[in-house]
Coordinates of C-alpha atoms in Angstrom, one line a residue:
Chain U
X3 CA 109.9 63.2 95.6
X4 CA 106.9 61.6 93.4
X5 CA 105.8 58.9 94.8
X6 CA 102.6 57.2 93.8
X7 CA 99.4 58.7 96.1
X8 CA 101.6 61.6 97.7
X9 CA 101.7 63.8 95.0
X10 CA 104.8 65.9 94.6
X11 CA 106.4 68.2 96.7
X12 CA 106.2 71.9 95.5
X13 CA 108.0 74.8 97.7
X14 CA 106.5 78.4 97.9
X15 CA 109.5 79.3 96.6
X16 CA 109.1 77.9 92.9
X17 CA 105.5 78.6 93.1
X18 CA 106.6 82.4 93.7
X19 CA 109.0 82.5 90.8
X20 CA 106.9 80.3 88.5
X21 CA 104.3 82.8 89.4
X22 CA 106.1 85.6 88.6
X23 CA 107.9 84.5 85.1
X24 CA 104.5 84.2 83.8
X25 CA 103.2 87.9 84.6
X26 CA 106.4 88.8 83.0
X27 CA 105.7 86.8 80.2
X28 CA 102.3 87.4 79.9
X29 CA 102.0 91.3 80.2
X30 CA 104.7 91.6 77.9
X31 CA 102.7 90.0 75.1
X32 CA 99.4 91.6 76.2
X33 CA 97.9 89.4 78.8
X34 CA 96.7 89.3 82.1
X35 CA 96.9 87.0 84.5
X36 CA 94.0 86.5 87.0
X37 CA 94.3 89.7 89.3
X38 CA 93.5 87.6 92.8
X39 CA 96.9 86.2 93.5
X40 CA 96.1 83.6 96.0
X41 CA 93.8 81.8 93.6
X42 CA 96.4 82.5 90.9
X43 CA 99.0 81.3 93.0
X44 CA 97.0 77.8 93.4
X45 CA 97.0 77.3 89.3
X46 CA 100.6 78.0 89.4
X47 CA 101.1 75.1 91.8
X48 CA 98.5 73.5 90.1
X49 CA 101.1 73.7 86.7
X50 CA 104.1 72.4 89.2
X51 CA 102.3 69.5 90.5
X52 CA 101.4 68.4 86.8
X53 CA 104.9 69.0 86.0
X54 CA 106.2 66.8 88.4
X55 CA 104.0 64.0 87.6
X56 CA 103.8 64.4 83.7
X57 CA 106.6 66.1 82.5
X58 CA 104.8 69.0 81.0
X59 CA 102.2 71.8 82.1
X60 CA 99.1 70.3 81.8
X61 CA 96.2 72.5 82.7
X62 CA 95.6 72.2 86.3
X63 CA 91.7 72.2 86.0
X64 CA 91.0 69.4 83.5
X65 CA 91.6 65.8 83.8
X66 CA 95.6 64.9 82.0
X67 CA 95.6 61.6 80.3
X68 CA 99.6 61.3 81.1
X69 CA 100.0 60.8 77.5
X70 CA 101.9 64.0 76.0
X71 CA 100.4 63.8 72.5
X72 CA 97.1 62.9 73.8
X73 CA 97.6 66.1 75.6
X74 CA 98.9 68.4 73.7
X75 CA 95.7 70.6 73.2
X76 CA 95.9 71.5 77.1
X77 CA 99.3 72.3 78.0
X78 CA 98.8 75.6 79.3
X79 CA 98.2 77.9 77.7
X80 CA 96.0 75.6 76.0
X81 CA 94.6 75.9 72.6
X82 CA 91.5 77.2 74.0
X83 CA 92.9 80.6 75.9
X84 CA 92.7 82.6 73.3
X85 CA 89.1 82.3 72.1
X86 CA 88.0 81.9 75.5
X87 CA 89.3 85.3 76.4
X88 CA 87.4 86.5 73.1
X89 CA 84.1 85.3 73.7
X90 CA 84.2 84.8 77.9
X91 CA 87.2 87.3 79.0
X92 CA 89.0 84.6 81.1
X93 CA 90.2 81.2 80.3
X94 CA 88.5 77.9 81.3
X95 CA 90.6 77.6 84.3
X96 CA 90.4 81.5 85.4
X97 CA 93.8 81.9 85.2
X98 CA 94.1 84.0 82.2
X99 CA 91.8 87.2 82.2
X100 CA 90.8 89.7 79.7
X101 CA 91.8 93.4 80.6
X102 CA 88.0 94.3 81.3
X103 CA 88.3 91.4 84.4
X104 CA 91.6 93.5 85.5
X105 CA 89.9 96.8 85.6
X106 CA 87.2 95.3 87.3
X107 CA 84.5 95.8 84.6
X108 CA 83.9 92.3 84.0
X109 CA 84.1 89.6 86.4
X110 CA 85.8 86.2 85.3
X111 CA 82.6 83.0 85.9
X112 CA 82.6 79.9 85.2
X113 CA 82.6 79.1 81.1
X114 CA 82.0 75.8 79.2
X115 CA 84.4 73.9 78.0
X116 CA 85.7 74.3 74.6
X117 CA 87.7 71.4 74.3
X118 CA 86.0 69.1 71.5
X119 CA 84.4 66.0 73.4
X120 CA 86.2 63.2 71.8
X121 CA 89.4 64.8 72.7
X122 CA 88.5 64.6 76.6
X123 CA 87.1 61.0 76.4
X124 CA 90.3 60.2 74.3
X125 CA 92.4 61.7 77.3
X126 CA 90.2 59.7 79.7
X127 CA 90.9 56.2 77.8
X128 CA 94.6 56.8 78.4
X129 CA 94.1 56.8 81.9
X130 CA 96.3 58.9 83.5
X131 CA 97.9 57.7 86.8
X132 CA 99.6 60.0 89.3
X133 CA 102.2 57.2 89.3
X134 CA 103.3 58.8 85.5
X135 CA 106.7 60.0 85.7
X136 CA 107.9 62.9 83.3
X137 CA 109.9 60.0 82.0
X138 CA 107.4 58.2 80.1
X139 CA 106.0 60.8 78.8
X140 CA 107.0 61.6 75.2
X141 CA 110.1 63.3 74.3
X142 CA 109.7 67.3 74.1
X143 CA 110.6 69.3 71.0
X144 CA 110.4 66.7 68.8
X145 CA 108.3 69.1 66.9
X146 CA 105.0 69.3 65.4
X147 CA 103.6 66.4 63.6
X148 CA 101.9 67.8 60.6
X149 CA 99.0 65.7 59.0
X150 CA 98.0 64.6 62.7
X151 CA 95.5 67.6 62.9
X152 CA 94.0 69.3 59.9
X153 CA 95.5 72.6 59.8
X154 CA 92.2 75.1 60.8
X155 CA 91.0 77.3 58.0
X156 CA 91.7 80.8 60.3
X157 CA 91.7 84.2 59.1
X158 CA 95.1 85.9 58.9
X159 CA 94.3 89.5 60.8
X160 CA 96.8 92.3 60.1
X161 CA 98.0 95.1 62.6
X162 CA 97.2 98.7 60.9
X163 CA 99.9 99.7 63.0
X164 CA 102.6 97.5 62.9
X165 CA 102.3 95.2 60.0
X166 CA 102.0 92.1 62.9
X167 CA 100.1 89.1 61.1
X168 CA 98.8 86.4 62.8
X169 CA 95.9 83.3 62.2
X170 CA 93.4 83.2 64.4
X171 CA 89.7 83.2 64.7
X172 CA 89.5 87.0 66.1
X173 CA 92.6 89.2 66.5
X174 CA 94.2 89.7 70.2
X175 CA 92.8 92.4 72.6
X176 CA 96.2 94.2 71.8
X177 CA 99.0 93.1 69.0
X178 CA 101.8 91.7 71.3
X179 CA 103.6 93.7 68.9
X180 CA 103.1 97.5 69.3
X181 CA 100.1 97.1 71.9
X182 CA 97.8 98.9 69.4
X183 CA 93.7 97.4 70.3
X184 CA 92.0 94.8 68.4
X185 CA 89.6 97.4 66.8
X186 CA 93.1 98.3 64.5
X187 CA 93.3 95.1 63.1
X188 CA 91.9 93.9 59.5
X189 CA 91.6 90.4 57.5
X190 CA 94.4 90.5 55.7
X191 CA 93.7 86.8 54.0
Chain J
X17 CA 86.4 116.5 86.0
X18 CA 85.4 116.9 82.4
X19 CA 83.4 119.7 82.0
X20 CA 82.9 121.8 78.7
X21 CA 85.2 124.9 78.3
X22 CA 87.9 123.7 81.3
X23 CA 89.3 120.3 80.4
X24 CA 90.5 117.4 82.2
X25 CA 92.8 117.8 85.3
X26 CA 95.9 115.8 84.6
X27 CA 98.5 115.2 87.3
X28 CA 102.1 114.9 86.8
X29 CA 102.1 111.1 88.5
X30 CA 99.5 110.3 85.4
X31 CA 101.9 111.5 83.1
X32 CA 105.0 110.1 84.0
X33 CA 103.1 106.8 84.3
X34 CA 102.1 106.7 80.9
X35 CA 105.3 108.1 80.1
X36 CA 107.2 105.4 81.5
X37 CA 104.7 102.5 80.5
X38 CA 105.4 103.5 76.7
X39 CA 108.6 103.9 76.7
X40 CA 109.1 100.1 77.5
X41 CA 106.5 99.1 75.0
X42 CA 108.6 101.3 72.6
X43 CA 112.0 99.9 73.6
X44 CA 110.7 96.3 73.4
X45 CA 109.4 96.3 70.0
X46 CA 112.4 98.4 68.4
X47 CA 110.3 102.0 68.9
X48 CA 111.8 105.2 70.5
X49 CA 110.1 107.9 72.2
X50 CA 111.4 111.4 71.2
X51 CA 114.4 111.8 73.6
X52 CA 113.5 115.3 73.9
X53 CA 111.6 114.3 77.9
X54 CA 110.3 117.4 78.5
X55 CA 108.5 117.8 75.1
X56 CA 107.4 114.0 74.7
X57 CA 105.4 114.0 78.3
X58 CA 103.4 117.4 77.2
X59 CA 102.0 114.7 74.0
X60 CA 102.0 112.2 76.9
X61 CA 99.4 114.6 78.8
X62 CA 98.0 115.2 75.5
X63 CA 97.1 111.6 75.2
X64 CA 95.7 111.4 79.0
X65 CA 93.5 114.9 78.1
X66 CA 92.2 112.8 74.9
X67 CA 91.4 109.6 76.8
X68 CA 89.6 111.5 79.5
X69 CA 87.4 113.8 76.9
X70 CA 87.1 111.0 74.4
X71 CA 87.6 107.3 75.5
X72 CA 90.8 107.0 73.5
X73 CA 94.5 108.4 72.6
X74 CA 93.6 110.5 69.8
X75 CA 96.6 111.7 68.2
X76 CA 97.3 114.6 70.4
X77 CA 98.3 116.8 67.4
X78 CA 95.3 116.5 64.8
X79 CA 91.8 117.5 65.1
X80 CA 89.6 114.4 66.5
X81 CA 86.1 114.1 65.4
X82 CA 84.9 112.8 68.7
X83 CA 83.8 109.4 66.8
X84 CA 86.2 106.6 67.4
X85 CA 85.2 104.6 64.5
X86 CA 85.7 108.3 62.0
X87 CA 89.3 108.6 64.3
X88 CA 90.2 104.8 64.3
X89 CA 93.6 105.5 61.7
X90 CA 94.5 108.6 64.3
X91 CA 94.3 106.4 67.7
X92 CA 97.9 106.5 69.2
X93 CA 100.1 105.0 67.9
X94 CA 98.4 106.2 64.5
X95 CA 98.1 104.3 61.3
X96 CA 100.6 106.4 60.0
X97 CA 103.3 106.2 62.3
X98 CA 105.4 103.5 61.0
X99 CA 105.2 105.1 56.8
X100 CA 106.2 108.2 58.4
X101 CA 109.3 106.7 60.4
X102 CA 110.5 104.5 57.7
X103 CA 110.4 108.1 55.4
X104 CA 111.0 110.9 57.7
X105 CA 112.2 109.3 60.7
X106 CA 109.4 111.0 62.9
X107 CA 106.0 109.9 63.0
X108 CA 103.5 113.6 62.8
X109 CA 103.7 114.2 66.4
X110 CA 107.2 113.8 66.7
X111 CA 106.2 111.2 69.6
X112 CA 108.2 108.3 68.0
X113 CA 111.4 108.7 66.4
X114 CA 113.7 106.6 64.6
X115 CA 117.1 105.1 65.8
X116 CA 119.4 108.1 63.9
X117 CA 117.0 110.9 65.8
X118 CA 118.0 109.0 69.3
X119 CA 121.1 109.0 68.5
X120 CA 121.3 112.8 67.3
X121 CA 122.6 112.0 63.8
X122 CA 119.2 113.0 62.5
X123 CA 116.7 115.8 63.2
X124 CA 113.1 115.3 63.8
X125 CA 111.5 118.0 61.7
X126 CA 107.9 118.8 60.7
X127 CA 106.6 116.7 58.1
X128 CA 103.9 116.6 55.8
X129 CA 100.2 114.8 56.9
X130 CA 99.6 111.5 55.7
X131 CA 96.5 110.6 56.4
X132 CA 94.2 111.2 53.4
X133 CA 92.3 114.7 52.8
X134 CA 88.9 113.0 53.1
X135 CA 89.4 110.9 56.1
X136 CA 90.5 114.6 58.1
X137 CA 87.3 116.2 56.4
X138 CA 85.2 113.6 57.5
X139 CA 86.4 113.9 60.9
X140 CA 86.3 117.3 60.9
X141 CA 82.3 117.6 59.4
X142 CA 81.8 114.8 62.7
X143 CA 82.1 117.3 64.9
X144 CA 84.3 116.6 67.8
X145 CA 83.8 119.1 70.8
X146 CA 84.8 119.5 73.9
X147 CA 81.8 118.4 75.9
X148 CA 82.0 115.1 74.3
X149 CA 82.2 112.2 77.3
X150 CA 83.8 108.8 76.7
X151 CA 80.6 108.0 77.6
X152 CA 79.1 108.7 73.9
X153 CA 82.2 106.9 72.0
X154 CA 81.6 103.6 70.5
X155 CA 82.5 100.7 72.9
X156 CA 86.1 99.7 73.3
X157 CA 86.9 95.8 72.3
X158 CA 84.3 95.5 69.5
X159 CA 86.5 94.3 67.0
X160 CA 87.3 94.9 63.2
X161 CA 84.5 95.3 61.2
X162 CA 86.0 93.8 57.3
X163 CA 84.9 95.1 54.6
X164 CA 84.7 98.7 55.8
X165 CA 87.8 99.3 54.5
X166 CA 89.7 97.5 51.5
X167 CA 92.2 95.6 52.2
X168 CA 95.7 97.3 51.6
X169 CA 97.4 95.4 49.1
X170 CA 100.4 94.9 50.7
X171 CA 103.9 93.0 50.9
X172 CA 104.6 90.4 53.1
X173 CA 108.2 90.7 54.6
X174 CA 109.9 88.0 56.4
X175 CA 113.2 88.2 58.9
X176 CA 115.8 86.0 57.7
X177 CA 117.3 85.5 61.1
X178 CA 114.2 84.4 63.0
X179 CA 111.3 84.1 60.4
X180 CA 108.9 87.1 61.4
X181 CA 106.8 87.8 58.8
X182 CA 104.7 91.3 58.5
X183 CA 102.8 93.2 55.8
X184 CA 103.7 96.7 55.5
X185 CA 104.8 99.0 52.8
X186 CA 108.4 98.6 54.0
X187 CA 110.3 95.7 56.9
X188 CA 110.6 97.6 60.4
X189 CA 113.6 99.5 61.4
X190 CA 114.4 96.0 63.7
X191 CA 112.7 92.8 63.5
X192 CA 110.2 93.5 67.1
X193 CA 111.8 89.6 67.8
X194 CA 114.8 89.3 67.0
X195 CA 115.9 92.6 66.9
X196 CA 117.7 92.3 63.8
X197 CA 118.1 95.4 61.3
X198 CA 116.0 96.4 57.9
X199 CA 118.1 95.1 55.6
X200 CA 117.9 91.7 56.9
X201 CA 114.2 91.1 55.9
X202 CA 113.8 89.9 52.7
X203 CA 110.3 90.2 50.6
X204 CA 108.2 86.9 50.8
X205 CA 105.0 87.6 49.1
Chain T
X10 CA 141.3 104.8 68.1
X11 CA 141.1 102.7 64.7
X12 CA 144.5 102.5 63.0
X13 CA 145.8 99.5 61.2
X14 CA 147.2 96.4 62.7
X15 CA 146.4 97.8 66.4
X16 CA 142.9 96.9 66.4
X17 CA 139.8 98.8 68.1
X18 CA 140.2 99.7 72.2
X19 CA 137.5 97.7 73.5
X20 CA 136.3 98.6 77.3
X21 CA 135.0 96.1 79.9
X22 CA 132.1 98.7 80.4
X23 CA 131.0 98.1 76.8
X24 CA 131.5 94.6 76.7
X25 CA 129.3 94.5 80.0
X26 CA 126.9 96.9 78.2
X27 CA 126.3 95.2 75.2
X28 CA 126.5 91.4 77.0
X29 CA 123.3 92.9 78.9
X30 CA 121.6 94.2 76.2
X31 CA 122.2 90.7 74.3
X32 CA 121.3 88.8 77.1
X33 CA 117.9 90.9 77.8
X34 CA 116.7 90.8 74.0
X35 CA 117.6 87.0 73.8
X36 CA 115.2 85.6 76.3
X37 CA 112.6 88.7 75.7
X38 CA 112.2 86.4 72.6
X39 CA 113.0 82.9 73.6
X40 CA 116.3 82.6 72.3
X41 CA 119.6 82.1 75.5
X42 CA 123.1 83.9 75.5
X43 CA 125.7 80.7 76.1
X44 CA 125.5 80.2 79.7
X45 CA 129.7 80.3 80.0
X46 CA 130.1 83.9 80.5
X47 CA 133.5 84.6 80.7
X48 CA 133.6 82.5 77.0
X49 CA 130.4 85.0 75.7
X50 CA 131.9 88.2 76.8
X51 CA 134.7 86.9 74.2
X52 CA 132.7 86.8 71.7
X53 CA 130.5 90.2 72.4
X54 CA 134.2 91.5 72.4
X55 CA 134.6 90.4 69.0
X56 CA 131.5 92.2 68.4
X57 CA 132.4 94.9 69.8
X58 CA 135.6 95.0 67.5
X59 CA 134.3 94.0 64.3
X60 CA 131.6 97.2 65.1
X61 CA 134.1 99.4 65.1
X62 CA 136.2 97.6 61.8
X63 CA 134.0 97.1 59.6
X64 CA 130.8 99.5 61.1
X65 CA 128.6 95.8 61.8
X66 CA 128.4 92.9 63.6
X67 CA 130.0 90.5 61.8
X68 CA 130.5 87.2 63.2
X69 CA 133.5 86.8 65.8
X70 CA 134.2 83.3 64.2
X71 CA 134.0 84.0 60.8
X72 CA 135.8 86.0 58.2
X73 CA 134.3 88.8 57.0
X74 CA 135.1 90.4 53.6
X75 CA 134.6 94.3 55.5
X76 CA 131.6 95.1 52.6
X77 CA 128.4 94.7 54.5
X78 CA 126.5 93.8 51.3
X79 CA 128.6 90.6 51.0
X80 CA 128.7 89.9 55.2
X81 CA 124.9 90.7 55.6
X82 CA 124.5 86.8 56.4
X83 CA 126.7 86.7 58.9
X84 CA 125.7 89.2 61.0
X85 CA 125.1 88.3 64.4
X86 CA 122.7 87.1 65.2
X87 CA 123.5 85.2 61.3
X88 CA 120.6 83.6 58.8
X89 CA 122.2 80.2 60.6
X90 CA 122.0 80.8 63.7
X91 CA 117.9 79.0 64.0
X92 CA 117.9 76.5 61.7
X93 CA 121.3 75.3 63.9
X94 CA 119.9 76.0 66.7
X95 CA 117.1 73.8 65.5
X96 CA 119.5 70.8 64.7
X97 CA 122.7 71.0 67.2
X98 CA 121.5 73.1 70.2
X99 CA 124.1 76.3 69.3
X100 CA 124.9 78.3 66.5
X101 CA 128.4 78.1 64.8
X102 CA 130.2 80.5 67.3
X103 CA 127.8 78.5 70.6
X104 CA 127.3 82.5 71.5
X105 CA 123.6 81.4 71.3
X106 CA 122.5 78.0 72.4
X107 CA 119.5 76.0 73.2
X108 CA 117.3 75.6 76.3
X109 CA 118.7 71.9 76.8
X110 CA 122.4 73.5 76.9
X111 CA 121.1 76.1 79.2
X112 CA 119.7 73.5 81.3
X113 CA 122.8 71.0 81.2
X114 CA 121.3 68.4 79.7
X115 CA 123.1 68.9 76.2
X116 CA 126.5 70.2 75.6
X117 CA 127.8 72.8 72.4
X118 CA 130.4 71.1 70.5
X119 CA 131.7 72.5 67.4
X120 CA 129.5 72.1 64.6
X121 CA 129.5 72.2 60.7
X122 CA 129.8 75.5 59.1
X123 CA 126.3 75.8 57.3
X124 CA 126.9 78.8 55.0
X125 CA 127.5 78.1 51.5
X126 CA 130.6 77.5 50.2
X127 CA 130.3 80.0 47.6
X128 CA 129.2 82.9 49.6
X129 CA 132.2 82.4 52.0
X130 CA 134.8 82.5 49.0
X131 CA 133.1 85.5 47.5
X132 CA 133.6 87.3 50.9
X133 CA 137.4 86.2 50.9
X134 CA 137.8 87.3 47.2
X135 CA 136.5 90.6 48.4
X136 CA 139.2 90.6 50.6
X137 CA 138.6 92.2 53.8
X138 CA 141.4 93.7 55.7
X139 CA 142.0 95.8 59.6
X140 CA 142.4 99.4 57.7
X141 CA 138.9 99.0 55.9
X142 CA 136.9 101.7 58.1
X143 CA 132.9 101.5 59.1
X144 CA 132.3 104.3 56.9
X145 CA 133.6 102.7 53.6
X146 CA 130.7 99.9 53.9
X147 CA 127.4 100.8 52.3
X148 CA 125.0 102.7 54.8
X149 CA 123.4 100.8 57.0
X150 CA 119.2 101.4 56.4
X151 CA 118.6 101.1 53.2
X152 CA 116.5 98.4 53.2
X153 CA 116.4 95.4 51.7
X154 CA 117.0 94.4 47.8
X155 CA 114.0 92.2 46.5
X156 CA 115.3 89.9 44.0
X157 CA 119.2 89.8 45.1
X158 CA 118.6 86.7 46.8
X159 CA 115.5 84.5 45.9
X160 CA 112.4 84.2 48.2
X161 CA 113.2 80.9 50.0
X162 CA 110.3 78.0 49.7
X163 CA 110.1 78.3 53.7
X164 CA 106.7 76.5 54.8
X165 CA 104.8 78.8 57.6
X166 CA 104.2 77.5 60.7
X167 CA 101.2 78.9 63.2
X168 CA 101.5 79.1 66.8
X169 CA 98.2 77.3 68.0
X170 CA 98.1 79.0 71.0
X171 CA 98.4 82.5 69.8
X172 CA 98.3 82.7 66.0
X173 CA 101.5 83.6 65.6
X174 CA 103.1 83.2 62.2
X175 CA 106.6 82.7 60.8
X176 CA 108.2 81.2 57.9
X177 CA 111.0 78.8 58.3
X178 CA 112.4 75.4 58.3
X179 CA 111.3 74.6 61.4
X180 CA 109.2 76.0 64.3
X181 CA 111.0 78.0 66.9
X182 CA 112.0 76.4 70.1
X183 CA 109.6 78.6 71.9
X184 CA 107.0 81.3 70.3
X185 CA 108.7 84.4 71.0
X186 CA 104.9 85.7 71.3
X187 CA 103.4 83.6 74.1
X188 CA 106.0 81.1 74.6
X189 CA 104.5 78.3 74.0
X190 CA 107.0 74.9 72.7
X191 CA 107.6 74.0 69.3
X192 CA 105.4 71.0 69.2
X193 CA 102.0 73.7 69.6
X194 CA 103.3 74.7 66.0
X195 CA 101.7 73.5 63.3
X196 CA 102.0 73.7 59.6
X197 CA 100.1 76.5 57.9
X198 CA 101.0 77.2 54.7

């Protein structure tokens, strides 16, 4: 069913239930996704199709080397989500949207892209290939490989509510915890 | 809708809404509502007459000062809530109870206030009034601002079944993950 | 309904209950119930019976001493139910197992018991027997007791999708917060 230059075959059926395991999953933890469900619906297919090909989620709007590792940054969500929904209220692709976007205050455009430069052209020099089966691709859960990325120096942020901690370079819009607003958290360290 | 002297009109569909919305926030992160239905929607309505003359859920039983940063500690759930469960198994309100309350082998009674004398003073020489629009109150989203208050020099606990860590004066009732009890956090900083 | 050598009356409708309940808060936080339900209903039973023997969930496949100080790592879900999760896809009872046994692509086998040798002879010393009621073990809720057990030297890993923060051996299999896999961990402290 993945044959090089076909592409693989995705069913509205698992579109529909991928689709609907990550609104679960998102509102539970306090975000949104985009509120136009045709165009959401695409990214979800977008996910499958990558699926099928790589073996993992890779985001459906930037270019996937194939290579897992090399990837690793933009396996959705991807590293860049959550400070995209900070500073822009939607994520590079538009599938993730800030709760001003769902209420109609905002409206999700197009962003730059945070992914550091080298990272993309190091994507590019793998050279992905639709002909990439999950199968090469490297092993999941084999866990994280510390030393391969200097860990960042974030802020820890502390719910006032809750006690939730968590490292990042702004708190969340609401602690996935008790759903209290990002205006109740402090740096903690 | 909001005019000086008559209050918001709430209906009965807002109320159960809210009603329902945070009683599965509760549930999933080891909160209770006060069983008590009747009496926990009338500081449900409370909440929606707040947001609609304010901007926000101020605590629905203490005197808001119309300023959201001045009423930030007494947004809903309050910065007080959790101290108040883990001591009297009710926060102020009686909105949240603990697990014994829910399961009638403790009463929610009235408890003393927490929240500092000055903070309630400060508040109360604001000036909250009626007339007051959401309109007025600071913007929503803006962030934490550190430095305005210290911060609380607290413990870190951590879940021995799954790892959570938090930083509050005592663990949660149940790990919000794992949904394993008090005693099996252990202190960690 | 209690008396020695009978055992506790145990209803399907509880079993059902509580095999829900389980079921519900595993994957709310990434975590999977053993696929094999006839074979986890056994085991909630046990549950179930130990509940009403001792007043806690001690572990169906272990022996408990009956004083909930002593048992407090063996309640289910147990302090070794991750980091075996982590290394043979189930925990010691396989009442919780891992995606890739979900998914078929692994099988639970027995495995190792992981609790120290010592802490399992203390509990038989203690000597735990059928008449030993729920209300002779210590009261559930009082907290933990700094300094009984030493801090563990756990690293802390950070969800690089979302921030999120835990301390153990390894990363979880998913973040309970935003789901993301185990390799977006990295090490933080």
């Amino acid at each position: 069913m993945n044959g090089a230059g076909e592409g693989p075959v995705i069913t509205p059926q698992q579109v529909q239930r991928l689709f609907e395991r990550l609104q679960k999953e998102a509102e539970g933890a306090g975000y949104h996704l985009n509120p136009d469900a045709d165009f959401t619906k695409g990214l979800v297919e977008g996910l499958l199709v990558n699926e099928a090909r790589y073996g993992y989620w890779a985001c459906p709007c930037r270019l996937a080397s194939g290579s897992k590792e090399q990837d690793l940054d933009i396996i959705c969500p991807c590293d860049y989500r959550d400070p995209d929904l900070d500073q822009y209220d939607t994520c590079y692709c538009a599938l993730y949207v800030s709760q001003d976007v769902v209420d109609g205050k905002k409206k999700a455009t197009r962003i730059p892209e945070r992914r550091p430069e080298e990272r993309s052209s190091a994507a590019a020099d793998a050279g992905a290939g639709p002909g990439r089966s999950a199968r090469s691709a490297p092993a999941a859960g084999q866990g994280p490989q510390p030393g391969r990325l200097p860990a960042p120096e974030l802020p820890v942020w502390r719910c006032r509510v809750c006690g939730y901690l968590c490292a990042r370079d702004q708190p969340p819009a609401v602690c996935p915890i008790c759903k209290a607003k990002k205006e109740r958290f402090e740096r903690f360290l």
